[in-house]
Amino acid sequence: MAKQDRHLTTEQLSALLENTLSTQERTSYKAHLQACAQCQHTLAELRQTVTFLHALPEPALPRSFVLSPAMLAEANQQRHRTANPVLPFPAPETRKRNKPGYIYNTMRFVSTIAALLGIVILVASLFSVLPRAGSSTTASSSSAGSSAPMASPNNKGQALPSSTNNATHDNGSTPSVAGGQTPHIAQTPPSVSSAHTNDGQTQPSSPAMQTLVPNLNTPSGFALLGIILLAFGILGLLVLRRFKHQ
Amino acid sequence: MSKPAHNDEEQLIIRSQRGDGNAFNQLVLHYQQTLYSVVFRMIGDPDIAADVTQDALIAAYRGIQSYRGGSSFRAWLLRIGSNAACDHWRRTQRHPAESLEALTEEEEPRAPELLSALADTGLAGNPEERLLTLELQQLIQQGLQQLPLDQRVAVVLCDIQGLSYEEVAETTQTSLGTVRSRIARGRMRLRNYLYRHKELLPRNYRLTKEE
């Protein structure tokens, strides 16, 4: 028996039991079957399963389900109460209108991303608060090169005034007098740019940091952004969860 | 359905929509067996199935104004019924293993000598008309209740109730492709279940090769 690389799929086997296949499909499936004992066996068992299903007896009706006058009266009352009669027992898929599955999933995705971004930004801003003694010297050498990357953060919005100010600060602190300040400033931008590029990844602290110029003035403002995003994300997920269980 | 019958049904529906309970009950008489069968095969318990069927019919009467004449009334009604069955299933299936145990407690054969008792008595005629033993029926029912709800609905409607793929699609408000996929997976899953318990299958039921 020749070994088959692929077997017929569940759907293909099932389709063989119906008359729904094109002549071409049927011929090609049959060709495989002739050479594949496993698929022959599976198909036979599948066919038998369907035969059993066909042979199941119809359950006897335990009683008549005709609506009693009381049931009818109550139903009529409820009908008049509802302004817009809604199909009872809506299927879960239609409980929300207009292809709600997609909307639900999209919103869930967005909320999750927002929450993740929020966490990333928060963490990054926390990192920026921690003083880094060793990076002050490297900050001085790369602050000269920071003028070029200045252009890109500018486009990310509200960066113009702060970046020019920070550039001055950078230059002013090159002699590493304000050793604590430079690392702050130098460390915030990479997180901003990573957030803006939707990386979702926390970048390693030292190497990338000093090459970029800050967008936001303070780490605390940054942290606030993170908190807001995280709050939106969590809120969104909670709200969606409620819809799911309804 | 013949033309006169269809027109009759249309009339009954219109009258029901205007609040004529008797007209609706005529529809009930016509569809209750089908509806109950579907609900029973979904849930497995005759008493619960009866309650769910009654609730579904009441709900159908309450919401009958939302029925649009373009689609099949049977599909509309079966949708209400199958959704009611699914709702009930979801609400009550916290411990699926326990409910299965309850079903299988006294019915599981323990010895191979029971094979003869379970074997098909070989009634003459079409294999499709052979009677299934009670044990096998119960095994199939258990297998059905193992299926995820969407596959269960598809298999019950198509293979048990005999609806066409199109009508199943209409009932479940999905595409033909989705219906085909669910039926295929449901059948395969059921086959896997049955063959895990193959000692229960009719002994003289030969597996026929594909023609």
Coordinates of C-alpha atoms in Angstrom, one line a residue:
Chain A
M1 CA 0.0 0.0 0.0
A2 CA 1.5 3.3 -1.0
K3 CA 2.0 5.8 1.8
Q4 CA 0.0 8.9 1.5
D5 CA 1.5 12.2 2.5
R6 CA -2.0 13.7 3.0
H7 CA -5.2 12.1 3.9
L8 CA -8.6 13.3 3.0
T9 CA -9.9 15.9 5.4
T10 CA -12.9 15.5 7.6
E11 CA -14.9 17.8 5.4
Q12 CA -13.8 16.0 2.2
L13 CA -14.8 12.6 3.7
S14 CA -18.1 14.0 4.9
A15 CA -18.8 15.5 1.5
L16 CA -18.2 12.1 -0.1
L17 CA -21.3 11.0 1.8
E18 CA -23.5 13.6 0.0
N19 CA -24.1 14.3 -3.6
T20 CA -22.6 17.8 -3.3
L21 CA -19.3 17.2 -4.9
S22 CA -18.3 18.1 -8.4
T23 CA -17.3 15.2 -10.7
Q24 CA -13.8 16.4 -10.6
E25 CA -13.6 16.4 -6.8
R26 CA -15.3 13.1 -6.5
T27 CA -12.9 11.5 -8.9
S28 CA -9.9 12.9 -7.2
Y29 CA -11.1 11.8 -3.7
K30 CA -11.9 8.3 -5.0
A31 CA -8.5 8.1 -6.5
H32 CA -7.0 8.7 -3.1
L33 CA -9.3 6.3 -1.5
Q34 CA -8.3 3.5 -3.8
A35 CA -4.8 3.8 -2.5
C36 CA -5.4 4.6 1.1
A37 CA -6.8 2.0 3.5
Q38 CA -6.9 4.4 6.4
C39 CA -9.2 6.8 4.6
Q40 CA -11.3 3.9 3.3
H41 CA -11.8 2.8 6.9
T42 CA -12.5 6.2 8.2
L43 CA -15.0 6.9 5.5
A44 CA -16.8 3.6 6.2
E45 CA -17.1 4.4 9.8
L46 CA -18.3 7.9 9.1
R47 CA -20.9 6.5 6.7
Q48 CA -22.0 4.1 9.4
T49 CA -22.3 6.9 11.9
V50 CA -24.6 8.8 9.6
T51 CA -26.6 5.7 9.0
F52 CA -27.1 5.4 12.7
L53 CA -28.2 9.0 12.9
H54 CA -30.7 8.4 10.2
A55 CA -32.0 5.4 12.0
L56 CA -32.6 7.1 15.3
P57 CA -36.3 6.8 16.1
E58 CA -38.3 9.9 16.6
P59 CA -39.0 10.5 20.3
A60 CA -42.6 10.1 21.2
L61 CA -44.4 13.3 21.9
P62 CA -44.9 13.3 25.7
R63 CA -47.9 15.6 25.5
S64 CA -49.5 18.3 23.4
F65 CA -47.8 21.6 23.3
V66 CA -50.8 23.6 22.3
L67 CA -50.9 26.9 24.1
S68 CA -53.5 27.0 26.8
P69 CA -55.8 30.1 27.0
A70 CA -53.8 31.3 30.0
M71 CA -50.5 31.0 28.1
L72 CA -52.1 32.8 25.1
A73 CA -53.4 35.6 27.3
E74 CA -50.1 36.2 29.0
A75 CA -48.3 36.1 25.8
N76 CA -50.7 38.6 24.2
Q77 CA -50.2 40.9 27.2
Q78 CA -46.5 40.8 26.9
R79 CA -46.8 41.4 23.2
H80 CA -48.6 44.6 23.7
R81 CA -46.1 45.7 26.3
T82 CA -43.1 45.5 24.0
A83 CA -42.9 48.3 21.5
N84 CA -40.5 46.4 19.2
P85 CA -41.2 42.7 19.2
V86 CA -37.8 41.0 19.4
L87 CA -37.1 37.5 18.3
P88 CA -37.1 35.5 21.5
F89 CA -34.0 33.5 22.5
P90 CA -31.8 35.4 20.2
A91 CA -28.8 33.3 19.2
P92 CA -25.6 34.5 20.8
E93 CA -24.3 35.7 17.5
T94 CA -27.2 38.0 17.0
R95 CA -27.5 39.4 20.5
K96 CA -25.5 42.3 19.3
R97 CA -26.5 43.7 15.9
N98 CA -24.5 44.0 12.7
K99 CA -21.9 41.3 12.7
P100 CA -21.3 41.8 16.4
G101 CA -18.7 39.1 16.6
Y102 CA -16.3 41.2 14.6
I103 CA -17.1 44.4 16.6
Y104 CA -16.7 42.5 19.9
N105 CA -13.4 40.9 18.8
T106 CA -12.1 44.2 17.5
M107 CA -13.0 46.1 20.6
R108 CA -11.5 43.4 22.8
F109 CA -8.3 43.5 20.7
V110 CA -8.1 47.3 20.9
S111 CA -8.7 47.3 24.7
T112 CA -6.0 44.7 25.1
I113 CA -3.5 46.7 23.1
A114 CA -4.4 49.8 25.0
A115 CA -3.9 48.1 28.3
L116 CA -0.6 46.6 27.2
L117 CA 0.6 50.0 25.9
G118 CA -0.5 51.5 29.2
I119 CA 1.6 49.0 31.1
V120 CA 4.6 49.5 28.9
I121 CA 4.5 53.3 29.2
L122 CA 4.0 53.1 33.0
V123 CA 6.9 50.8 33.4
A124 CA 9.0 52.9 31.1
S125 CA 8.2 56.0 33.0
L126 CA 9.0 54.3 36.2
F127 CA 12.4 53.3 34.8
S128 CA 13.0 56.9 33.8
V129 CA 12.5 58.0 37.4
L130 CA 15.3 55.8 38.6
P131 CA 18.6 57.7 38.6
R132 CA 21.3 56.1 36.5
A133 CA 24.7 57.2 37.6
G134 CA 26.7 55.3 34.9
S135 CA 24.9 56.6 31.9
S136 CA 25.6 60.3 32.4
T137 CA 28.9 60.1 30.5
T138 CA 27.4 58.2 27.6
A139 CA 24.5 60.7 27.6
S140 CA 27.0 63.5 27.0
S141 CA 28.5 61.9 24.0
S142 CA 25.3 61.0 22.4
S143 CA 23.5 64.2 23.1
A144 CA 25.4 65.8 20.2
G145 CA 24.0 63.1 17.9
S146 CA 20.6 63.6 19.3
S147 CA 19.8 66.5 17.1
A148 CA 19.1 64.3 14.1
P149 CA 16.6 62.0 15.8
M150 CA 15.0 65.2 17.1
A151 CA 13.1 65.5 13.9
S152 CA 11.2 62.3 14.2
P153 CA 9.9 62.7 17.7
N154 CA 8.7 66.1 16.6
N155 CA 6.2 64.6 14.3
K156 CA 4.7 62.5 17.1
G157 CA 2.9 65.6 18.3
Q158 CA 3.5 68.2 21.1
A159 CA 7.2 67.5 20.9
L160 CA 8.4 70.8 19.4
P161 CA 8.7 73.0 22.4
S162 CA 9.9 70.3 24.7
S163 CA 12.5 68.9 22.4
T164 CA 14.1 72.2 21.8
N165 CA 14.1 72.9 25.4
N166 CA 15.6 69.6 26.2
A167 CA 18.2 70.0 23.5
T168 CA 19.3 73.1 25.3
H169 CA 19.3 71.2 28.5
D170 CA 21.3 68.4 27.0
N171 CA 23.9 70.7 25.8
G172 CA 23.9 72.6 29.0
S173 CA 24.4 69.4 31.0
T174 CA 27.1 67.9 28.9
P175 CA 29.7 68.8 31.5
S176 CA 27.6 66.2 33.4
V177 CA 26.8 68.6 36.2
A178 CA 23.2 67.7 36.2
G179 CA 24.0 64.1 35.8
G180 CA 20.7 63.1 37.2
Q181 CA 18.7 65.2 34.8
T182 CA 20.1 64.1 31.5
P183 CA 19.4 60.4 32.0
H184 CA 15.8 61.3 32.8
I185 CA 15.4 63.1 29.6
A186 CA 17.4 60.8 27.6
Q187 CA 15.5 57.8 28.9
T188 CA 12.0 58.9 28.3
P189 CA 12.0 59.2 24.5
P190 CA 12.7 55.6 23.5
S191 CA 9.7 54.5 25.4
V192 CA 7.6 57.1 23.6
S193 CA 8.9 56.1 20.2
S194 CA 8.4 52.5 21.0
A195 CA 4.9 53.2 22.1
H196 CA 4.2 55.3 19.1
T197 CA 5.5 52.6 16.8
N198 CA 3.2 50.2 18.6
D199 CA 6.0 48.0 19.5
G200 CA 4.6 46.8 22.7
Q201 CA 8.0 45.8 23.8
T202 CA 9.9 47.3 26.6
Q203 CA 13.2 48.4 25.1
P204 CA 16.5 47.7 26.9
S205 CA 17.3 50.8 29.0
S206 CA 20.8 52.0 28.2
P207 CA 21.7 51.6 24.5
A208 CA 18.7 52.9 22.7
M209 CA 17.7 55.5 25.2
Q210 CA 20.3 58.1 24.7
T211 CA 19.9 58.3 21.0
L212 CA 16.5 59.9 21.1
V213 CA 15.1 63.2 22.4
P214 CA 12.2 63.3 24.8
N215 CA 8.7 64.1 23.7
L216 CA 7.0 64.7 27.0
N217 CA 8.3 67.1 29.5
T218 CA 8.2 65.0 32.6
P219 CA 8.2 61.3 33.4
S220 CA 5.2 61.9 35.6
G221 CA 3.2 63.2 32.6
F222 CA 4.4 60.1 30.8
A223 CA 3.3 57.9 33.6
L224 CA -0.1 59.6 33.5
L225 CA -0.4 58.7 29.8
G226 CA 0.4 55.1 30.8
I227 CA -2.2 55.1 33.5
I228 CA -4.9 56.5 31.3
L229 CA -4.2 54.0 28.5
L230 CA -4.2 51.1 31.0
A231 CA -7.4 52.4 32.5
F232 CA -9.1 52.5 29.1
G233 CA -7.9 49.1 28.3
I234 CA -9.1 47.5 31.5
L235 CA -12.4 49.4 31.3
G236 CA -12.9 48.3 27.7
L237 CA -12.3 44.6 28.6
L238 CA -14.6 44.7 31.6
V239 CA -17.4 46.3 29.6
L240 CA -17.0 43.8 26.8
R241 CA -17.0 40.9 29.3
R242 CA -20.4 42.1 30.5
F243 CA -21.7 42.0 26.9
K244 CA -20.3 38.5 26.4
H245 CA -22.2 37.1 29.4
Q246 CA -25.4 38.8 28.5
Chain B
M1 CA -45.3 21.2 1.0
S2 CA -48.1 21.4 -1.5
K3 CA -49.4 24.8 -2.6
P4 CA -52.7 24.8 -0.7
A5 CA -51.0 23.7 2.5
H6 CA -48.5 26.5 2.1
N7 CA -51.2 29.1 1.6
D8 CA -53.0 27.7 4.6
E9 CA -49.9 28.0 6.7
E10 CA -49.5 31.6 5.5
Q11 CA -53.0 32.4 6.6
L12 CA -52.4 30.8 10.0
I13 CA -49.3 32.9 10.4
I14 CA -51.0 36.1 9.5
R15 CA -53.8 35.4 11.9
S16 CA -51.4 34.5 14.6
Q17 CA -49.6 37.8 14.1
R18 CA -52.9 39.5 14.6
G19 CA -53.3 37.8 17.9
D20 CA -55.4 34.7 16.9
G21 CA -54.2 32.1 19.4
N22 CA -56.2 29.3 17.8
A23 CA -54.5 29.9 14.5
F24 CA -51.2 29.7 16.2
N25 CA -52.2 26.5 17.9
Q26 CA -52.9 25.0 14.5
L27 CA -49.3 25.7 13.7
V28 CA -48.2 24.2 16.9
L29 CA -50.0 21.0 16.1
H30 CA -48.2 20.9 12.8
Y31 CA -44.7 21.6 14.1
Q32 CA -44.6 20.3 17.6
Q33 CA -43.3 16.9 16.8
T34 CA -40.4 18.3 14.8
L35 CA -39.6 20.9 17.4
Y36 CA -39.7 18.5 20.3
S37 CA -37.5 16.0 18.4
V38 CA -34.9 18.6 17.8
V39 CA -34.9 19.9 21.4
F40 CA -34.9 16.3 22.7
R41 CA -31.9 15.3 20.7
M42 CA -30.1 18.5 21.8
I43 CA -30.7 18.0 25.5
G44 CA -31.3 14.3 26.0
D45 CA -33.9 14.4 28.8
P46 CA -37.5 14.0 27.8
D47 CA -39.0 16.1 30.6
I48 CA -36.6 19.0 30.3
A49 CA -37.0 18.8 26.5
A50 CA -40.8 19.1 27.0
D51 CA -40.4 22.2 29.2
V52 CA -38.0 23.8 26.8
T53 CA -40.3 23.1 23.8
Q54 CA -43.2 24.6 25.6
D55 CA -41.3 27.7 26.5
A56 CA -40.0 28.0 23.0
L57 CA -43.5 27.8 21.5
I58 CA -44.8 30.5 23.9
A59 CA -41.8 32.7 23.0
A60 CA -42.5 32.0 19.3
Y61 CA -46.1 33.2 19.7
R62 CA -44.9 36.2 21.6
G63 CA -42.5 37.2 18.9
I64 CA -44.4 36.0 15.9
Q65 CA -44.7 39.5 14.5
S66 CA -40.9 39.4 13.8
Y67 CA -41.4 36.5 11.4
R68 CA -40.9 37.8 7.8
G69 CA -42.7 35.8 5.1
G70 CA -39.6 35.5 3.0
S71 CA -38.0 32.6 4.9
S72 CA -39.2 29.2 5.9
F73 CA -41.4 29.2 9.0
R74 CA -40.1 25.9 10.0
A75 CA -36.5 27.3 10.0
W76 CA -37.7 30.3 12.0
L77 CA -39.4 28.1 14.6
L78 CA -36.6 25.6 14.8
R79 CA -34.2 28.5 15.3
I80 CA -36.2 29.5 18.4
G81 CA -36.3 26.0 19.6
S82 CA -32.6 25.2 19.0
N83 CA -31.5 28.4 20.6
A84 CA -33.7 27.7 23.6
A85 CA -32.2 24.3 23.9
C86 CA -28.7 25.8 23.6
D87 CA -29.5 28.4 26.3
H88 CA -30.8 25.7 28.6
W89 CA -27.7 23.5 28.0
R90 CA -25.3 26.3 28.7
R91 CA -27.1 27.3 31.8
T92 CA -27.2 23.8 33.3
Q93 CA -23.9 22.3 32.2
R94 CA -21.6 23.2 34.9
H95 CA -20.4 19.7 35.5
P96 CA -20.7 17.9 32.2
A97 CA -19.0 14.8 33.6
E98 CA -21.6 14.4 36.3
S99 CA -24.5 14.6 33.9
L100 CA -23.0 12.0 31.7
E101 CA -22.5 9.7 34.6
A102 CA -26.2 10.1 35.4
L103 CA -27.0 9.0 31.9
T104 CA -24.7 6.1 31.8
E105 CA -25.2 4.7 35.3
E106 CA -27.4 1.8 34.7
E107 CA -27.0 1.5 31.0
E108 CA -23.4 0.7 30.5
P109 CA -22.8 -3.0 29.5
R110 CA -20.1 -4.6 31.4
A111 CA -19.6 -8.0 29.7
P112 CA -18.8 -9.0 26.2
E113 CA -21.6 -11.6 26.3
L114 CA -24.0 -8.7 26.2
L115 CA -22.9 -8.3 22.6
S116 CA -25.5 -10.6 21.4
A117 CA -28.1 -8.7 23.3
L118 CA -26.9 -5.5 21.7
A119 CA -26.4 -6.9 18.2
D120 CA -28.7 -6.0 15.5
T121 CA -31.5 -8.5 15.2
G122 CA -30.9 -8.3 11.4
L123 CA -34.3 -7.1 10.4
A124 CA -34.6 -7.6 6.7
G125 CA -34.4 -4.7 4.4
N126 CA -32.6 -1.5 3.9
P127 CA -29.7 -1.0 6.4
E128 CA -31.1 2.4 7.1
E129 CA -34.4 0.9 8.3
R130 CA -32.8 -1.4 10.8
L131 CA -33.8 -0.8 14.3
L132 CA -31.1 0.3 16.6
T133 CA -31.0 -1.3 20.0
L134 CA -31.9 0.9 22.9
E135 CA -28.4 0.8 24.2
L136 CA -27.0 1.9 20.9
Q137 CA -29.6 4.7 20.8
Q138 CA -28.5 5.8 24.2
L139 CA -24.9 5.7 23.2
I140 CA -25.6 7.9 20.2
Q141 CA -27.5 10.3 22.3
Q142 CA -24.6 10.5 24.7
G143 CA -22.3 11.0 21.8
L144 CA -24.5 13.9 20.6
Q145 CA -24.3 15.5 24.0
Q146 CA -20.6 15.5 23.8
L147 CA -20.6 17.6 20.7
P148 CA -20.1 21.4 20.9
L149 CA -23.4 23.1 20.6
D150 CA -22.9 24.4 17.1
Q151 CA -22.0 21.0 15.7
R152 CA -24.8 19.4 17.7
V153 CA -27.4 21.7 16.2
A154 CA -26.1 21.1 12.7
V155 CA -26.0 17.3 13.0
V156 CA -29.4 17.1 14.7
L157 CA -31.0 19.3 12.1
C158 CA -29.4 17.7 9.1
D159 CA -28.7 14.0 9.8
I160 CA -31.5 13.4 12.3
Q161 CA -34.2 15.8 11.2
G162 CA -33.4 15.6 7.5
L163 CA -33.2 19.3 6.8
S164 CA -31.2 20.4 3.7
Y165 CA -28.0 22.2 4.1
E166 CA -29.8 25.3 2.9
E167 CA -32.4 25.1 5.5
V168 CA -29.9 24.4 8.2
A169 CA -28.1 27.5 7.1
E170 CA -31.3 29.4 7.3
T171 CA -32.1 28.0 10.8
T172 CA -28.7 28.8 12.2
Q173 CA -28.3 32.0 10.3
T174 CA -24.9 31.0 9.0
S175 CA -23.4 30.2 5.6
L176 CA -23.5 26.9 3.7
G177 CA -19.8 26.6 4.2
T178 CA -20.1 26.9 7.9
V179 CA -22.9 24.4 7.9
R180 CA -20.9 21.9 5.9
S181 CA -17.9 22.3 8.2
R182 CA -20.0 21.9 11.4
I183 CA -21.7 18.8 10.1
A184 CA -18.5 17.2 9.0
R185 CA -16.8 17.9 12.3
G186 CA -19.8 16.8 14.3
R187 CA -20.1 13.5 12.4
M188 CA -16.4 12.8 12.8
R189 CA -16.5 13.6 16.5
L190 CA -19.5 11.4 16.9
R191 CA -17.8 8.6 15.0
N192 CA -14.8 8.9 17.3
Y193 CA -17.1 8.6 20.3
L194 CA -19.0 5.6 19.0
Y195 CA -15.8 3.8 18.1
R196 CA -14.3 4.3 21.5
H197 CA -17.2 2.2 22.7
K198 CA -17.3 -0.1 19.7
E199 CA -18.2 -3.1 21.7
L200 CA -21.6 -1.7 21.8
L201 CA -22.0 -1.6 18.0
P202 CA -24.2 -4.2 16.3
R203 CA -22.1 -7.3 15.8
N204 CA -23.3 -8.1 12.4
Y205 CA -23.3 -4.6 11.1
R206 CA -20.7 -4.9 8.4
L207 CA -18.8 -1.8 7.4
T208 CA -19.5 -1.4 3.7
K209 CA -16.8 -0.1 1.3
E210 CA -17.5 3.1 -0.4
E211 CA -19.3 2.3 -3.7

